[in-house]
Short mmCIF file of C-alpha atoms in Angstrom, two decimals:
data_model
loop_
_atom_site.label_atom_id
_atom_site.label_comp_id
_atom_site.label_asym_id
_atom_site.label_seq_id
_atom_site.Cartn_x
_atom_site.Cartn_y
_atom_site.Cartn_z
CA MET A 1 -12.42 -9.53 18.87
CA LYS A 2 -10.05 -12.04 20.43
CA ASN A 3 -6.36 -11.55 19.95
CA LYS A 4 -5.34 -13.55 16.87
CA LEU A 5 -1.57 -13.16 17.27
CA PRO A 6 -0.96 -16.70 18.65
CA LEU A 7 -3.13 -18.17 15.89
CA ALA A 8 -1.27 -16.21 13.20
CA ILE A 9 2.14 -17.33 14.47
CA ALA A 10 0.92 -20.93 14.61
CA LEU A 11 -0.31 -20.59 11.03
CA LEU A 12 3.09 -19.40 9.84
CA VAL A 13 4.87 -22.26 11.57
CA THR A 14 2.54 -25.16 10.80
CA THR A 15 2.02 -24.38 7.12
CA SER A 16 5.75 -24.76 6.55
CA THR A 17 5.45 -28.45 7.46
CA THR A 18 1.88 -29.30 6.43
CA PHE A 19 2.86 -31.02 3.18
CA ALA A 20 5.70 -33.42 2.56
CA GLU A 21 8.23 -31.42 0.58
CA ASP A 22 11.72 -32.03 -0.70
CA THR A 23 12.62 -28.34 -0.35
CA PRO A 24 13.32 -27.05 3.21
CA TRP A 25 10.86 -24.34 4.29
CA GLN A 26 13.71 -21.81 4.49
CA GLU A 27 14.15 -22.08 0.71
CA ARG A 28 10.52 -22.13 -0.41
CA ASP A 29 8.80 -19.34 -2.34
CA ARG A 30 5.57 -20.32 -0.52
CA LEU A 31 5.50 -21.60 3.04
CA SER A 32 2.99 -24.33 2.20
CA GLY A 33 5.24 -25.60 -0.57
CA ASN A 34 4.09 -27.33 -3.74
CA TRP A 35 1.29 -29.33 -2.11
CA GLY A 36 2.86 -32.59 -3.18
CA GLY A 37 2.94 -31.42 -6.80
CA ALA A 38 -0.67 -30.16 -6.84
CA ARG A 39 0.34 -26.51 -7.06
CA THR A 40 2.49 -27.14 -10.15
CA ALA A 41 -0.33 -29.14 -11.73
CA LEU A 42 -2.74 -26.27 -11.13
CA ALA A 43 -0.29 -23.77 -12.62
CA ASP A 44 0.17 -25.95 -15.70
CA SER A 45 -3.61 -25.93 -16.13
CA GLY A 46 -3.72 -22.12 -15.84
CA ILE A 47 -4.61 -21.61 -12.16
CA GLU A 48 -2.32 -19.81 -9.72
CA THR A 49 -3.44 -19.60 -6.09
CA PHE A 50 -2.01 -17.21 -3.53
CA ALA A 51 -2.38 -16.20 0.10
CA TYR A 52 -0.43 -13.59 2.07
CA TYR A 53 -0.72 -12.91 5.79
CA THR A 54 0.55 -9.77 7.56
CA GLY A 55 0.41 -9.25 11.31
CA ILE A 56 1.32 -6.22 13.42
CA PHE A 57 1.76 -5.74 17.15
CA ALA A 58 2.30 -2.18 18.37
CA SER A 59 2.55 -0.46 21.75
CA ASN A 60 2.47 3.25 22.51
CA VAL A 61 5.11 3.32 25.23
CA ASP A 62 5.49 7.09 25.70
CA GLY A 63 3.60 10.28 24.86
CA GLY A 64 0.45 10.51 22.78
CA ASN A 65 -2.89 10.51 24.56
CA GLU A 66 -2.39 7.36 26.61
CA SER A 67 -0.55 4.06 26.75
CA ASP A 68 -2.04 1.23 24.70
CA GLU A 69 -1.08 -1.90 22.83
CA ALA A 70 -2.89 -3.94 20.21
CA TYR A 71 -2.60 -6.57 17.50
CA ALA A 72 -4.05 -6.46 13.99
CA GLY A 73 -3.68 -8.70 10.98
CA GLY A 74 -4.79 -9.18 7.44
CA LEU A 75 -5.08 -12.17 5.12
CA PHE A 76 -5.12 -11.54 1.35
CA PHE A 77 -6.01 -14.61 -0.71
CA GLY A 78 -7.26 -15.52 -4.15
CA ALA A 79 -6.49 -17.02 -7.52
CA LYS A 80 -5.44 -15.99 -11.02
CA PHE A 81 -6.68 -17.81 -14.11
CA ASP A 82 -4.72 -17.89 -17.36
CA LEU A 83 -7.59 -17.83 -19.83
CA GLU A 84 -5.27 -18.64 -22.73
CA LYS A 85 -4.56 -22.01 -21.14
CA LYS A 86 -8.16 -22.51 -20.07
CA PHE A 87 -10.10 -21.29 -23.11
CA GLY A 88 -7.56 -20.18 -25.70
CA TRP A 89 -8.13 -16.46 -25.02
CA GLU A 90 -4.69 -15.15 -25.88
CA ASP A 91 -2.88 -13.03 -23.25
CA THR A 92 -5.94 -12.78 -20.98
CA GLU A 93 -6.06 -13.20 -17.20
CA PHE A 94 -8.95 -13.27 -14.72
CA ALA A 95 -8.23 -12.59 -11.05
CA ILE A 96 -10.39 -12.89 -7.95
CA ALA A 97 -9.30 -12.15 -4.38
CA GLY A 98 -10.64 -11.72 -0.88
CA ILE A 99 -9.41 -10.03 2.27
CA ASP A 100 -9.91 -10.68 5.97
CA ARG A 101 -8.81 -7.96 8.37
CA HIS A 102 -9.02 -8.38 12.13
CA GLY A 103 -7.78 -6.80 15.34
CA ARG A 104 -7.62 -3.14 16.26
CA SER A 105 -5.28 -0.16 16.26
CA ILE A 106 -3.66 2.03 18.91
CA ASP A 107 -4.17 5.13 16.75
CA ALA A 108 -6.55 6.81 19.22
CA ALA A 109 -3.94 6.42 21.97
CA VAL A 110 -1.26 7.98 19.77
CA GLY A 111 -3.52 10.80 18.53
CA GLY A 112 -1.88 11.28 15.14
CA GLN A 113 -3.21 11.81 11.65
CA TYR A 114 -1.25 8.83 10.29
CA SER A 115 -2.02 5.30 11.42
CA VAL A 116 0.90 3.52 13.10
CA MET A 117 -0.52 0.11 12.04
CA GLN A 118 -0.95 -0.15 8.28
CA VAL A 119 -3.22 -3.23 8.31
CA VAL A 120 -6.02 -1.42 10.15
CA GLY A 121 -9.02 -0.09 8.22
CA GLY A 122 -12.22 -1.98 7.54
CA GLN A 123 -11.72 -4.83 10.01
CA THR A 124 -13.93 -7.43 8.39
CA THR A 125 -14.00 -9.78 5.39
CA PHE A 126 -14.15 -8.32 1.88
CA LEU A 127 -14.52 -9.44 -1.68
CA TYR A 128 -11.75 -7.43 -3.30
CA ASN A 129 -10.18 -7.92 -6.70
CA VAL A 130 -12.44 -9.24 -9.49
CA THR A 131 -10.72 -8.19 -12.72
CA LEU A 132 -10.16 -9.19 -16.31
CA GLU A 133 -6.85 -8.10 -17.88
CA LYS A 134 -5.92 -8.38 -21.56
CA GLN A 135 -2.55 -7.77 -23.24
CA PHE A 136 -2.28 -6.41 -26.78
CA MET A 137 0.51 -5.58 -29.27
CA ASP A 138 3.01 -8.13 -27.90
CA ASP A 139 2.28 -6.99 -24.33
CA GLN A 140 2.93 -3.33 -25.17
CA LEU A 141 -0.64 -2.39 -24.21
CA SER A 142 -2.51 -3.73 -21.19
CA LEU A 143 -6.18 -3.14 -20.38
CA LYS A 144 -7.76 -4.10 -17.06
CA PHE A 145 -11.36 -3.77 -15.90
CA GLY A 146 -13.48 -4.86 -12.94
CA ARG A 147 -13.60 -4.48 -9.18
CA MET A 148 -10.32 -2.94 -8.10
CA SER A 149 -8.80 0.16 -6.51
CA ALA A 150 -6.43 2.90 -7.65
CA THR A 151 -3.76 1.80 -5.18
CA ASP A 152 -3.28 -1.42 -7.17
CA ASP A 153 -1.59 0.51 -9.99
CA PHE A 154 -1.01 4.16 -9.03
CA CYS A 155 0.91 6.30 -6.55
CA GLY A 156 2.93 3.43 -5.04
CA SER A 157 6.34 1.80 -4.90
CA PRO A 158 7.65 -1.55 -3.57
CA PHE A 159 9.87 0.41 -1.18
CA PHE A 160 6.76 1.87 0.51
CA SER A 161 5.56 -1.58 1.59
CA TYR A 162 8.32 -1.96 4.17
CA SER A 163 6.81 0.74 6.40
CA MET A 164 4.64 -0.27 9.35
CA ASN A 165 3.16 3.24 9.46
CA ASN A 166 0.64 3.94 6.73
CA ALA A 167 2.06 7.42 6.02
CA VAL A 168 3.60 5.84 2.94
CA ASN A 169 2.79 2.13 3.07
CA GLY A 170 1.09 1.22 -0.18
CA GLN A 171 0.87 4.77 -1.47
CA ILE A 172 1.43 8.42 -0.55
CA ARG A 173 -1.13 8.56 2.26
CA ALA A 174 -2.20 12.20 1.87
CA ALA A 175 -3.93 11.21 -1.37
CA LEU A 176 -6.26 8.97 0.66
CA PHE A 177 -7.16 11.64 3.21
CA ASP A 178 -8.99 13.50 0.43
CA GLY A 179 -11.39 10.58 0.05
CA VAL A 180 -11.03 10.55 -3.73
CA MET A 181 -8.38 7.83 -4.12
CA THR A 182 -9.91 4.38 -3.96
CA SER A 183 -7.83 2.08 -1.81
CA TYR A 184 -7.23 -1.53 -0.75
CA PRO A 185 -9.28 -3.18 0.75
CA PHE A 186 -12.25 -1.16 -0.57
CA ALA A 187 -12.82 -2.17 -4.20
CA VAL A 188 -14.92 -0.17 -6.69
CA TRP A 189 -15.64 -0.37 -10.39
CA GLY A 190 -12.59 0.74 -12.32
CA ALA A 191 -10.53 0.42 -15.47
CA ARG A 192 -6.83 0.90 -16.22
CA ALA A 193 -4.88 1.19 -19.47
CA LYS A 194 -1.08 0.84 -19.48
CA TYR A 195 1.12 1.51 -22.51
CA GLN A 196 4.81 0.60 -22.71
CA ILE A 197 6.41 3.47 -24.62
CA ASN A 198 9.88 1.91 -24.68
CA GLU A 199 12.02 -0.41 -22.55
CA THR A 200 12.27 2.07 -19.68
CA THR A 201 9.12 4.18 -19.92
CA TYR A 202 5.41 3.51 -19.65
CA ALA A 203 2.27 5.60 -19.19
CA GLN A 204 -1.00 4.63 -17.62
CA ILE A 205 -4.45 6.07 -17.03
CA GLY A 206 -7.17 4.78 -14.73
CA THR A 207 -10.75 5.73 -13.95
CA PHE A 208 -12.47 4.68 -10.74
CA GLN A 209 -15.92 4.97 -9.25
CA LEU A 210 -16.42 7.24 -6.24
CA SER A 211 -19.46 6.78 -4.00
CA GLU A 212 -20.65 7.82 -0.56
CA SER A 213 -20.71 4.20 0.61
CA MET A 214 -17.43 2.91 -0.83
CA TRP A 215 -15.69 3.04 2.58
CA ASP A 216 -18.50 1.19 4.38
CA PRO A 217 -17.12 -2.16 5.66
CA LYS A 218 -20.65 -3.50 6.16
CA ASN A 219 -20.90 -3.90 2.38
CA HIS A 220 -18.05 -6.45 2.44
CA GLY A 221 -17.06 -5.40 -1.08
CA THR A 222 -20.33 -6.63 -2.59
CA ASP A 223 -22.08 -3.32 -3.30
CA PHE A 224 -21.89 -3.45 -7.10
CA ALA A 225 -24.39 -0.60 -7.68
CA ILE A 226 -23.61 2.41 -9.86
CA ARG A 227 -25.68 5.43 -8.76
CA GLY A 228 -26.39 8.80 -10.28
CA SER A 229 -24.74 10.49 -7.29
CA ASP A 230 -21.43 8.68 -7.87
CA GLY A 231 -18.34 10.59 -8.84
CA LEU A 232 -15.26 9.75 -10.88
CA SER A 233 -11.58 9.63 -9.94
CA VAL A 234 -9.09 9.77 -12.83
CA PHE A 235 -5.38 8.96 -12.48
CA THR A 236 -2.71 9.62 -15.06
CA GLN A 237 0.87 8.55 -14.37
CA LEU A 238 4.18 8.41 -16.23
CA ASN A 239 6.87 5.97 -15.07
CA TRP A 240 10.55 6.01 -16.07
CA ASN A 241 12.80 3.14 -14.94
CA PRO A 242 16.32 3.75 -16.27
CA THR A 243 19.70 2.38 -15.29
CA LEU A 244 21.99 5.21 -14.18
CA ASN A 245 25.70 4.51 -13.64
CA ASP A 246 24.87 0.79 -13.85
CA ARG A 247 22.42 1.05 -10.94
CA PRO A 248 18.60 0.98 -11.07
CA ALA A 249 16.43 4.06 -10.69
CA HIS A 250 12.66 4.54 -10.73
CA PHE A 251 10.72 7.74 -11.21
CA PHE A 252 7.05 8.49 -11.55
CA VAL A 253 4.89 11.59 -11.70
CA GLY A 254 1.14 11.58 -11.64
CA MET A 255 -2.06 13.51 -11.25
CA ASN A 256 -5.41 12.62 -9.69
CA ASN A 257 -8.44 14.50 -11.00
CA ALA A 258 -11.68 13.90 -9.11
CA PHE A 259 -15.20 14.91 -9.95
CA PHE A 260 -17.19 14.43 -6.77
CA ASP A 261 -19.02 16.52 -4.16
CA MET A 262 -16.49 17.25 -1.41
CA ASP A 263 -17.29 19.17 1.79
CA ARG A 264 -15.33 22.40 2.20
CA PHE A 265 -13.90 23.12 5.65
CA ASP A 266 -14.99 26.79 5.64
CA SER A 267 -18.29 26.72 3.80
CA ASN A 268 -21.56 24.87 3.41
CA GLN A 269 -20.88 24.65 -0.31
CA ASP A 270 -19.25 21.60 -1.89
CA ARG A 271 -16.22 21.46 -4.13
CA GLU A 272 -17.10 19.46 -7.23
CA GLU A 273 -13.63 19.24 -8.85
CA PHE A 274 -10.31 18.41 -7.26
CA VAL A 275 -6.74 17.76 -8.38
CA ARG A 276 -3.65 16.46 -6.59
CA PHE A 277 -0.16 16.03 -8.05
CA TYR A 278 2.30 13.44 -6.79
CA ALA A 279 5.80 12.18 -7.57
CA ASN A 280 8.38 9.64 -6.46
CA ALA A 281 12.06 9.00 -7.16
CA ASP A 282 14.27 6.17 -5.93
CA TYR A 283 17.84 5.28 -6.83
CA GLN A 284 20.36 2.70 -5.69
CA VAL A 285 23.13 5.08 -4.64
CA TYR A 286 25.47 2.26 -3.57
CA SER A 287 25.77 -1.32 -4.79
CA GLU A 288 27.95 -3.89 -3.06
CA SER A 289 28.84 -5.41 -6.42
CA PRO A 290 27.87 -4.82 -10.06
CA ASP A 291 24.25 -5.74 -10.86
CA SER A 292 23.62 -6.64 -7.21
CA ASP A 293 20.39 -5.86 -5.36
CA ASN A 294 22.41 -5.50 -2.18
CA GLY A 295 23.28 -1.95 -1.29
CA LEU A 296 21.66 1.36 -0.34
CA THR A 297 18.59 2.75 -2.10
CA LEU A 298 17.23 6.20 -1.29
CA PHE A 299 13.80 7.46 -2.22
CA ALA A 300 11.72 10.62 -1.86
CA THR A 301 8.05 11.39 -2.48
CA LEU A 302 5.87 14.46 -2.82
CA GLY A 303 2.11 14.91 -2.83
CA TYR A 304 0.57 18.36 -3.34
CA THR A 305 -2.77 20.03 -3.94
CA SER A 306 -3.71 23.70 -3.90
CA HIS A 307 -7.25 22.80 -2.81
CA ASP A 308 -6.68 23.13 0.91
CA ASP A 309 -10.34 23.96 1.43
CA VAL A 310 -11.07 20.19 1.22
CA ALA A 311 -7.66 18.50 1.67
CA ILE A 312 -6.66 18.15 5.32
CA VAL A 313 -3.01 17.43 4.35
CA PRO A 314 -2.36 19.28 1.09
CA VAL A 315 1.41 18.70 1.28
CA GLN A 316 3.17 15.47 2.18
CA SER A 317 6.74 14.37 1.58
CA THR A 318 8.64 11.26 2.62
CA PHE A 319 12.36 10.54 2.57
CA GLY A 320 13.34 6.89 2.85
CA ALA A 321 16.41 4.66 2.92
CA ASN A 322 16.55 0.91 2.35
CA TYR A 323 19.83 -0.97 2.78
CA ARG A 324 19.63 -4.58 1.64
CA GLY A 325 22.30 -6.86 3.14
CA LEU A 326 23.81 -4.39 5.61
CA PHE A 327 24.99 -7.08 8.04
CA PRO A 328 27.36 -9.92 7.08
CA GLY A 329 25.56 -13.21 6.70
CA ARG A 330 22.15 -11.50 6.34
CA GLU A 331 22.28 -10.65 2.64
CA ASN A 332 18.50 -10.79 2.18
CA ASP A 333 17.59 -8.58 5.15
CA SER A 334 16.66 -4.92 4.79
CA THR A 335 17.48 -2.07 7.17
CA LEU A 336 14.92 0.70 6.87
CA PHE A 337 14.45 4.40 7.61
CA PHE A 338 11.45 6.60 6.84
CA ALA A 339 10.74 10.25 7.63
CA THR A 340 7.39 11.72 6.60
CA TYR A 341 6.24 15.33 6.82
CA GLY A 342 2.54 16.13 6.54
CA GLY A 343 1.55 19.79 6.41
CA PHE A 344 -2.00 20.57 7.50
CA SER A 345 -4.35 22.79 5.53
CA ASP A 346 -4.34 26.49 6.42
CA VAL A 347 -8.08 26.61 5.83
CA TYR A 348 -8.68 23.60 8.09
CA SER A 349 -6.42 25.09 10.76
CA LYS A 350 -8.24 28.45 10.63
CA VAL A 351 -11.64 26.76 10.99
CA GLU A 352 -10.36 24.79 13.97
CA SER A 353 -9.07 27.99 15.59
CA GLU A 354 -12.33 29.83 15.02
CA ALA A 355 -14.16 26.94 16.69
CA GLY A 356 -12.00 27.37 19.80
CA ARG A 357 -9.69 24.45 19.09
CA SER A 358 -5.94 24.51 18.50
CA GLU A 359 -4.54 25.27 15.07
CA ALA A 360 -2.93 22.36 13.25
CA ASP A 361 0.49 22.92 11.68
CA TYR A 362 2.30 19.70 10.74
CA GLU A 363 2.92 16.13 11.84
CA MET A 364 6.11 14.16 11.32
CA VAL A 365 6.57 10.40 11.43
CA ILE A 366 10.06 8.96 11.87
CA GLU A 367 10.44 5.20 11.54
CA LEU A 368 13.41 2.87 11.93
CA ALA A 369 13.19 -0.88 11.36
CA HIS A 370 15.05 -4.01 10.32
CA ARG A 371 13.38 -6.75 8.28
CA PHE A 372 14.76 -10.22 8.94
CA GLN A 373 14.05 -12.25 5.80
CA LEU A 374 13.50 -15.66 7.35
CA SER A 375 12.91 -17.27 3.97
CA PRO A 376 11.88 -16.11 0.48
CA ALA A 377 8.30 -16.43 1.75
CA SER A 378 8.45 -15.01 5.30
CA TYR A 379 9.89 -12.16 7.35
CA PHE A 380 9.95 -10.67 10.85
CA GLN A 381 10.45 -6.92 11.34
CA PRO A 382 11.02 -5.11 14.67
CA ASP A 383 9.96 -1.48 14.32
CA LEU A 384 10.33 1.86 16.10
CA GLN A 385 8.20 4.92 15.31
CA TYR A 386 8.48 8.43 16.71
CA ILE A 387 5.54 10.71 15.96
CA VAL A 388 6.27 14.44 16.25
CA LYS A 389 3.25 16.69 16.99
CA PRO A 390 0.55 14.00 16.71
CA GLY A 391 -2.50 15.61 15.13
CA GLY A 392 -0.45 18.64 14.18
CA THR A 393 -1.46 20.90 17.08
CA GLY A 394 1.32 20.41 19.61
CA ASP A 395 -1.29 19.73 22.32
CA THR A 396 -0.40 16.04 22.30
CA ASP A 397 3.04 14.93 23.43
CA ASN A 398 5.33 13.33 20.87
CA ALA A 399 4.69 9.59 20.84
CA LEU A 400 7.08 6.64 20.85
CA VAL A 401 5.65 3.45 19.36
CA LEU A 402 7.45 0.12 19.54
CA GLY A 403 6.31 -3.04 17.82
CA PHE A 404 6.88 -5.51 15.06
CA GLN A 405 5.28 -6.82 11.93
CA PHE A 406 5.62 -10.20 10.26
CA GLY A 407 4.36 -11.78 7.11
CA GLY A 408 4.23 -14.92 5.08
CA SER A 409 3.25 -16.11 1.63
CA PHE A 410 1.42 -19.40 1.44
#
């Protein structure tokens, strides 16, 4: 596939001036503006359109298996329909979205378990979100059903999305290695119920289809079949979002139960039941002024399962720091640090050793970045990653990856 980096940059620049707008592009919530008033007219009629582009360039400059560089990008686009405005269906929304992913990764050159480019995976065009969501009891209860994935609602935090490495971008990555957490951009049949217990606490439960073909990009998200061999992935999660010492905090704990045939590392028999626990905590430890978003937020995650006969990374933990507005005059920028530890399965490591290969112990990913918020709708983020023990064995030299990611909302 041809390198689409120049095209992506041109798209970001030209869409900021495509339509005659009174608002400068640096102040717009969407780079393409209000389309001469058409976007507002659509919203008034119950239709909200959206498009987000993310691009990544990365180069393995030292260590790993070999030197390499590559570009990858992803476009997420779609529309939401307020069915109360359209048909009088109170508190009901229909959403439909598509995804185009292109480019390639340098992961093979790095040799690690975690991808250093989070927009790589299923490099093609997908039909993604096709859901109907209904609110009940003055928005206290929300039900959603359709084509979706667990990562839309579970096991994630907005602070994760700043990472260029997928160790934590979107969700705690170890949960995806098990193959029982459905993930963007691979949609399946699913349903989610969310109940607001009080102002700071809500609980949610979701059930999602598991199938042998759900990761196949050749289906383009259009395999709607439900087969007798399919399994079920169930998520339960409790979220608590208090204010502590006048600063925001967010906590969640959850559990994923899966009922699906999973290959054991050390046996020809399958495991038919699986459970993983996970948790996250973040807190703004320093605020530059009362009620300000600017300041330092720290977060930590944990993912754990005792079923290391099928889970290649049964234990993962990430520590992160996000300082918004660190530098004078750049109040909307974010300075970022991530450190992820992934411990490999003892059973997997033993099987590898018995097969004459090196035992796998752990892999660490250290990431440092700064996100320049060019406008409310666009950013540019230089990024440095250092991967310790890629693949967990120590046979591959620690890798240094330099690159950048950028994004825009249209």
